[in-house]
XYZ file of C-alpha atoms in Angstrom:
459
model
C 0.000 0.000 0.000
C 2.870 2.335 0.874
C 4.542 1.686 -2.496
C 1.282 2.409 -4.309
C 0.961 5.766 -2.537
C 4.541 6.663 -3.471
C 3.893 5.835 -7.095
C 0.797 8.063 -7.094
C 2.722 10.954 -5.499
C 5.584 10.615 -8.013
C 3.159 10.493 -10.928
C 1.261 13.579 -9.728
C 4.548 15.439 -9.213
C 5.736 14.587 -12.722
C 2.434 15.675 -14.263
C 2.530 18.942 -12.285
C 6.103 19.599 -13.438
C 5.179 18.969 -17.069
C 2.204 21.321 -16.710
C 4.575 23.906 -15.203
C 6.877 23.600 -18.219
C 3.965 24.183 -20.574
C 2.693 27.130 -18.510
C 6.147 28.699 -18.286
C 6.633 28.346 -22.029
C 3.302 30.047 -22.656
C 4.229 32.895 -20.278
C 7.569 33.462 -22.010
C 5.883 33.479 -25.424
C 3.231 35.942 -24.292
C 5.803 38.276 -22.717
C 7.936 38.181 -25.853
C 4.943 39.034 -28.033
C 3.943 41.859 -25.670
C 7.409 43.403 -25.941
C 6.924 44.074 -29.645
C 5.866 47.617 -30.540
C 2.351 47.622 -31.950
C 1.788 48.980 -35.432
C 0.227 52.356 -35.958
C -3.104 50.785 -36.859
C -3.276 49.110 -33.438
C -2.483 52.258 -31.440
C -5.426 54.173 -29.942
C -5.293 57.965 -29.940
C -6.555 60.462 -27.390
C -9.313 62.883 -28.279
C -6.837 65.756 -28.399
C -4.614 63.935 -30.877
C -7.628 62.923 -32.985
C -8.819 66.532 -33.110
C -5.291 67.698 -33.931
C -4.983 65.128 -36.728
C -8.292 66.263 -38.249
C -7.313 69.918 -38.119
C -3.780 69.313 -39.404
C -5.146 67.224 -42.264
C -7.451 70.034 -43.357
C -4.653 72.599 -43.133
C -2.416 70.351 -45.233
C -5.131 69.848 -47.861
C -6.146 73.512 -48.116
C -2.635 74.968 -47.883
C -1.069 77.715 -45.776
C -2.241 80.469 -48.147
C -5.898 79.662 -47.318
C -5.533 78.648 -43.654
C -4.018 80.154 -40.511
C -3.626 77.285 -38.068
C -5.858 74.901 -36.151
C -6.716 74.320 -32.496
C -9.085 72.501 -30.137
C -12.294 74.325 -29.276
C -13.871 74.505 -25.820
C -16.144 71.583 -26.754
C -13.226 69.410 -27.876
C -13.914 69.804 -31.605
C -11.154 70.789 -34.041
C -11.238 74.402 -35.239
C -9.494 75.564 -38.434
C -8.823 79.208 -39.314
C -9.486 79.851 -43.030
C -9.301 82.897 -45.280
C -12.275 82.310 -47.613
C -15.818 80.979 -47.525
C -15.106 78.085 -49.885
C -12.409 76.771 -47.560
C -14.777 77.238 -44.611
C -17.413 75.088 -46.307
C -14.868 72.310 -46.882
C -13.829 72.422 -43.222
C -17.430 72.110 -42.065
C -18.062 69.178 -44.383
C -15.149 67.400 -42.703
C -16.871 67.782 -39.320
C -14.651 70.580 -37.973
C -15.497 74.152 -37.032
C -14.331 76.908 -39.399
C -13.292 80.418 -38.397
C -12.835 82.918 -41.223
C -9.841 85.210 -40.599
C -8.070 87.998 -42.467
C -4.438 86.879 -42.457
C -3.130 83.549 -43.765
C -0.401 81.460 -42.193
C 1.959 82.618 -44.936
C 1.479 86.218 -43.781
C 1.868 85.306 -40.118
C 5.090 83.380 -40.784
C 6.441 86.249 -42.848
C 5.867 88.508 -39.833
C 7.818 86.247 -37.477
C 10.628 85.993 -40.044
C 10.890 89.788 -40.056
C 11.046 89.833 -36.254
C 13.850 87.251 -36.302
C 15.784 89.304 -38.831
C 15.656 92.410 -36.605
C 18.449 93.058 -34.064
C 18.106 90.607 -31.176
C 16.667 91.966 -27.923
C 17.077 89.764 -24.853
C 13.892 89.524 -22.787
C 11.516 89.352 -25.744
C 9.425 86.520 -27.138
C 6.891 86.074 -29.903
C 4.469 83.490 -31.237
C 1.500 83.205 -33.594
C -1.844 83.277 -31.771
C -4.042 81.163 -34.049
C -7.266 82.052 -32.275
C -6.877 85.837 -32.609
C -5.043 85.672 -35.968
C -2.228 87.793 -34.612
C 1.481 87.642 -33.852
C 1.965 88.488 -30.173
C 5.296 90.051 -29.187
C 6.079 90.191 -25.473
C 8.823 92.160 -23.750
C 9.750 91.582 -20.112
C 10.817 94.077 -17.452
C 14.484 93.937 -18.494
C 13.811 95.435 -21.945
C 14.804 99.104 -22.011
C 12.593 101.909 -23.318
C 14.845 102.342 -26.360
C 14.715 98.630 -27.249
C 10.936 98.642 -26.748
C 10.650 101.606 -29.095
C 12.780 99.898 -31.755
C 10.758 96.674 -31.491
C 7.524 98.663 -31.762
C 8.720 100.308 -34.973
C 9.522 96.895 -36.454
C 6.061 95.645 -35.480
C 4.320 98.717 -36.919
C 6.181 98.201 -40.165
C 4.836 94.647 -40.461
C 1.168 95.471 -39.884
C -1.565 95.958 -37.318
C -1.901 92.185 -36.765
C 1.398 92.271 -34.809
C 0.554 93.142 -31.215
C 3.108 94.386 -28.670
C 2.652 93.488 -24.992
C 4.647 94.172 -21.836
C 5.040 91.685 -18.969
C 6.190 92.589 -15.447
C 8.183 89.363 -15.016
C 11.369 88.298 -16.801
C 11.958 85.536 -19.326
C 14.453 83.164 -17.779
C 15.507 79.550 -18.163
C 14.097 77.646 -15.206
C 17.423 76.235 -14.169
C 16.964 73.916 -11.402
C 12.605 69.505 -11.852
C 9.870 66.053 -11.563
C 12.765 64.130 -9.917
C 15.704 66.431 -9.111
C 19.145 65.869 -10.605
C 22.111 67.919 -9.466
C 25.529 68.916 -10.764
C 28.137 71.533 -10.032
C 26.361 73.756 -12.580
C 23.019 73.734 -10.756
C 19.838 71.733 -10.323
C 17.529 70.435 -13.036
C 14.735 67.929 -13.599
C 14.694 64.450 -15.045
C 12.195 64.948 -17.849
C 11.604 61.584 -19.550
C 13.564 58.339 -19.814
C 14.690 57.403 -23.328
C 16.824 54.690 -24.931
C 18.869 54.001 -28.041
C 18.481 50.235 -27.665
C 21.828 49.742 -25.924
C 21.760 52.336 -23.143
C 19.137 54.393 -21.308
C 19.226 58.168 -20.859
C 17.439 61.091 -19.207
C 15.988 63.647 -21.616
C 16.127 67.073 -20.010
C 16.693 70.733 -20.892
C 19.795 71.730 -22.834
C 20.495 74.828 -20.740
C 20.942 72.625 -17.663
C 24.534 71.884 -18.555
C 26.986 71.339 -21.398
C 28.260 67.988 -22.657
C 30.402 66.337 -19.998
C 28.361 67.569 -17.003
C 28.205 64.994 -14.166
C 24.821 64.501 -12.486
C 23.972 63.183 -9.024
C 20.775 62.146 -7.220
C 21.789 63.725 -3.894
C 23.224 66.971 -2.577
C 26.314 65.216 -1.210
C 27.374 64.012 -4.652
C 27.582 60.355 -3.580
C 24.878 58.862 -5.867
C 26.129 59.498 -9.392
C 23.364 59.285 -11.998
C 25.297 59.845 -15.168
C 26.932 62.249 -17.567
C 25.579 64.614 -20.239
C 26.576 63.085 -23.582
C 24.720 65.477 -25.912
C 23.396 68.995 -25.460
C 21.780 71.636 -27.701
C 21.302 75.183 -26.369
C 20.552 77.844 -27.496
C 18.642 77.436 -30.792
C 17.142 74.281 -29.228
C 16.819 73.380 -25.549
C 17.394 69.654 -24.960
C 20.139 67.391 -23.644
C 20.804 63.706 -23.016
C 22.171 62.355 -19.726
C 23.450 58.774 -19.976
C 22.846 56.652 -16.873
C 26.077 55.553 -15.213
C 24.719 51.995 -14.959
C 23.409 52.074 -18.537
C 19.834 51.371 -17.384
C 17.006 53.566 -16.106
C 15.711 50.748 -13.871
C 12.231 50.204 -12.464
C 9.601 52.867 -13.071
C 11.353 54.223 -16.167
C 7.936 54.801 -17.779
C 6.607 56.897 -14.867
C 6.926 60.635 -14.193
C 6.582 61.825 -10.609
C 3.788 64.248 -9.701
C 4.426 64.495 -5.951
C 3.288 62.650 -2.833
C 4.865 59.401 -3.963
C 2.527 59.297 -6.959
C 3.254 59.255 -10.674
C 1.748 59.059 -14.142
C 2.511 56.295 -16.646
C 3.814 57.560 -19.978
C 2.330 55.571 -22.859
C 3.434 57.509 -25.931
C 4.767 60.716 -27.435
C 3.236 63.329 -29.717
C 3.143 67.012 -30.596
C 0.746 69.220 -28.612
C -2.055 71.229 -30.227
C -3.259 74.745 -29.439
C -6.124 74.646 -26.947
C -5.047 71.329 -25.409
C -5.048 71.013 -21.619
C -1.578 69.985 -20.457
C 0.219 69.171 -17.200
C 3.723 69.923 -15.976
C 5.517 68.364 -13.025
C 8.515 69.808 -11.226
C 10.407 69.274 -7.980
C 9.919 72.888 -6.887
C 6.254 73.591 -7.590
C 4.845 70.071 -8.115
C 2.028 69.324 -10.553
C 0.329 72.188 -12.388
C -1.902 72.408 -15.442
C -2.716 74.916 -18.126
C -3.414 75.245 -21.815
C -1.298 75.333 -24.960
C -1.578 78.836 -26.408
C 0.923 78.746 -29.294
C 3.394 76.574 -31.196
C 6.746 77.436 -32.815
C 7.334 80.225 -30.303
C 10.639 82.136 -30.199
C 12.209 83.281 -26.901
C 15.226 85.564 -26.597
C 16.737 84.419 -23.296
C 19.756 86.312 -21.949
C 21.837 83.233 -22.859
C 20.589 83.089 -26.459
C 17.574 82.622 -28.731
C 15.540 79.392 -28.758
C 12.974 78.705 -31.483
C 10.254 76.117 -32.124
C 8.971 76.101 -28.537
C 5.501 75.294 -27.176
C 3.927 78.244 -25.339
C 1.537 77.504 -22.453
C -0.253 79.074 -19.495
C 1.223 76.475 -17.111
C 3.187 78.100 -14.324
C 6.765 77.161 -13.409
C 9.452 78.248 -10.994
C 13.219 77.910 -10.631
C 13.849 74.226 -9.915
C 11.307 73.053 -12.521
C 13.650 73.262 -15.516
C 13.713 70.154 -17.720
C 10.525 68.844 -16.087
C 8.031 66.823 -18.149
C 5.012 68.248 -20.002
C 2.310 65.650 -20.701
C -1.425 65.014 -21.082
C -3.457 61.785 -20.986
C -0.189 59.872 -20.512
C 1.356 61.352 -23.682
C 4.802 62.985 -23.477
C 4.752 66.440 -25.076
C 7.722 68.517 -23.937
C 10.406 69.398 -21.390
C 10.426 72.680 -19.489
C 12.604 75.351 -21.068
C 11.767 78.661 -19.348
C 9.273 81.452 -19.050
C 8.031 84.272 -16.846
C 6.035 84.601 -13.642
C 5.547 81.996 -10.918
C 2.889 79.674 -9.475
C 1.498 82.368 -7.170
C 0.742 85.080 -9.701
C 0.747 82.841 -12.805
C 2.788 83.279 -15.934
C 3.902 81.896 -19.281
C 6.094 78.804 -19.683
C 7.801 77.487 -22.809
C 8.625 73.851 -23.565
C 10.964 72.049 -25.944
C 8.840 69.600 -28.003
C 9.818 65.985 -27.218
C 9.316 64.770 -30.796
C 11.928 67.163 -32.151
C 14.423 66.212 -29.434
C 13.961 62.463 -30.002
C 14.461 62.880 -33.736
C 17.592 64.997 -33.332
C 19.137 62.697 -30.707
C 18.227 59.381 -32.377
C 16.550 57.901 -29.280
C 13.144 56.481 -28.379
C 10.901 57.239 -25.434
C 10.638 54.495 -22.797
C 6.890 54.002 -22.438
C 4.608 51.809 -20.367
C 4.731 48.182 -21.521
C 1.321 47.650 -19.895
C -0.267 50.246 -22.165
C 1.857 50.396 -25.278
C 3.606 47.038 -25.345
C 7.096 48.472 -25.656
C 8.873 51.615 -26.750
C 7.781 54.155 -29.274
C 9.361 57.099 -30.979
C 6.685 57.805 -33.571
C 5.535 61.400 -33.188
C 1.969 60.667 -34.276
C -0.265 58.832 -33.833
C 0.550 58.003 -30.243
C -0.908 55.560 -27.725
C -2.925 57.071 -24.951
C -4.857 56.145 -21.856
C -7.819 58.079 -23.294
C -9.616 56.216 -26.036
C -12.935 58.033 -26.040
C -13.851 59.919 -29.194
C -14.780 63.348 -27.848
C -13.811 65.246 -24.704
C -13.534 68.924 -23.873
C -9.962 70.072 -23.133
C -10.927 71.070 -19.592
C -11.734 67.475 -18.658
C -8.382 66.042 -19.783
C -6.296 64.273 -17.147
C -2.533 63.761 -16.685
C -2.877 60.030 -17.412
C -3.157 56.718 -15.574
C -1.692 56.783 -12.063
C 1.296 54.737 -10.939
C 3.462 54.628 -7.795
C 6.869 56.266 -7.867
C 9.443 53.701 -6.775
C 12.382 54.646 -4.607
C 15.657 55.393 -6.327
C 16.257 56.634 -9.803
C 18.092 53.710 -11.345
C 18.948 50.048 -10.953
C 16.932 47.096 -9.660
C 17.610 43.724 -8.102
C 17.772 40.559 -10.157
C 14.790 39.140 -8.272
C 12.608 42.195 -8.955
C 13.445 42.060 -12.652
C 12.733 38.345 -12.854
C 9.403 38.766 -11.080
C 8.317 41.741 -13.205
C 5.162 40.513 -15.041
C 6.052 42.707 -18.025
C 9.149 40.581 -18.734
C 9.867 36.921 -19.503
C 11.271 36.492 -15.964
C 8.194 34.892 -14.335
C 7.915 32.373 -17.182
C 11.578 31.449 -16.822
C 11.121 31.012 -13.064
C 8.168 28.628 -13.629
C 10.194 26.625 -16.175
C 13.178 26.432 -13.807
C 10.976 25.284 -10.913
C 9.335 22.622 -13.073
C 12.706 21.273 -14.240
C 13.918 21.108 -10.642
C 10.758 19.186 -9.686
C 11.298 16.686 -12.531
C 14.953 16.142 -11.631
C 14.122 15.834 -7.927
C 11.380 13.300 -8.629
C 13.748 11.223 -10.745
C 16.482 11.399 -8.114
C 14.107 10.426 -5.279
C 12.850 7.437 -7.267
C 16.403 6.308 -8.053
C 17.394 6.654 -4.404
C 14.355 4.646 -3.271
C 15.141 1.911 -5.806
C 18.764 1.777 -4.594
C 17.707 1.443 -0.951
C 15.144 -1.232 -1.828
C 17.856 -3.138 -3.738
C 20.199 -2.996 -0.741
C 17.486 -4.185 1.659
C 16.592 -7.086 -0.623
C 20.161 -8.368 -0.947
C 20.874 -7.754 2.715
C 17.946 -9.987 3.598
C 18.963 -12.603 0.985
C 22.670 -12.859 1.836
C 22.456 -11.724 5.400
């Protein structure tokens, strides 16, 4: 009876081990398939990106001589500025709202080109305001009366659609971010984690430090994060910090928003005027606002930066390089601006898509949402898959905990990560051990039985 029970136990153990091998193989296969980047046709888009795509498509079809930009209306619908009634009718047939304006995009761009050709004045900035069909030129408190007068003459020479405005604050780079990184040159923010396939990097602002800057995670300079390997400032405002370990570690797809909380990043895209956006920084935390202009130019004291995203999101020193995002989509990194989070102000951001293209890297995104990494500027995966939503109801994205540390992870945590093939390999290894152990136990029992038999026979 005892031998029969042993045989049953051994048989059940072997069957369980075989089942474990099959299960582990299936888990490895599923994880490997999930790691592949989905095609564009399989990637859902947020309502903001859908509206932007509709508006951009109409602008492309009608041409810049008959249109003057597109944006998201208060109801979430795409709005296209057009210069004639025939173009307006075509826009309405496509399901978008049309706004007839006087000046085309060609005229507006010609105005900004004239401003760029004029003598540079630090403390000024300009951008095309699609919704008012104007070019807005701002001058901060550091601009002298003579420089203001000269800029005004340039604007008057262009036309009445160029509007001059004064701001009491100053346009500065927000040197000093979501997770702070520090060097001898100052303090900045870790914007987004990116990769080139061999190594991982931090994408942050270019004015934070030149190539060769060493970055640390603590004030004492004992936890080295990495070194700046590429930097572009002025003209652009982005840089790449290579992790000292070569890997971003756990939580690479999450941006911190304060209180131990974070937002999962599932894709990357260009913002659209009227879109509600969110910025996170180590000084002022999480704040939101709206995109007011694209392709903005800012004349910082250190130099001129072009192609920036202009927003109403506030920022303060310490927020530089911090991430700009909406509905889990990466949009930009904090460049600079004016004002603060008490009185409000204007903040400019370096578009992420342009930085990724120039640096030859891809954004590290949530494997749970996007199935891998993506660098495609549009369309982009998003946590919002509904078809229509007003900009005011947009959210930062799906929540996620912020894990301690900024890089590295243990072997056990990596193996147990359900987004990798580790769990499947662990199941396979356990099943093989069970099969070998069962075989060894049976052989040992047979050997002991053999010895007992001959001991009794020849005793």
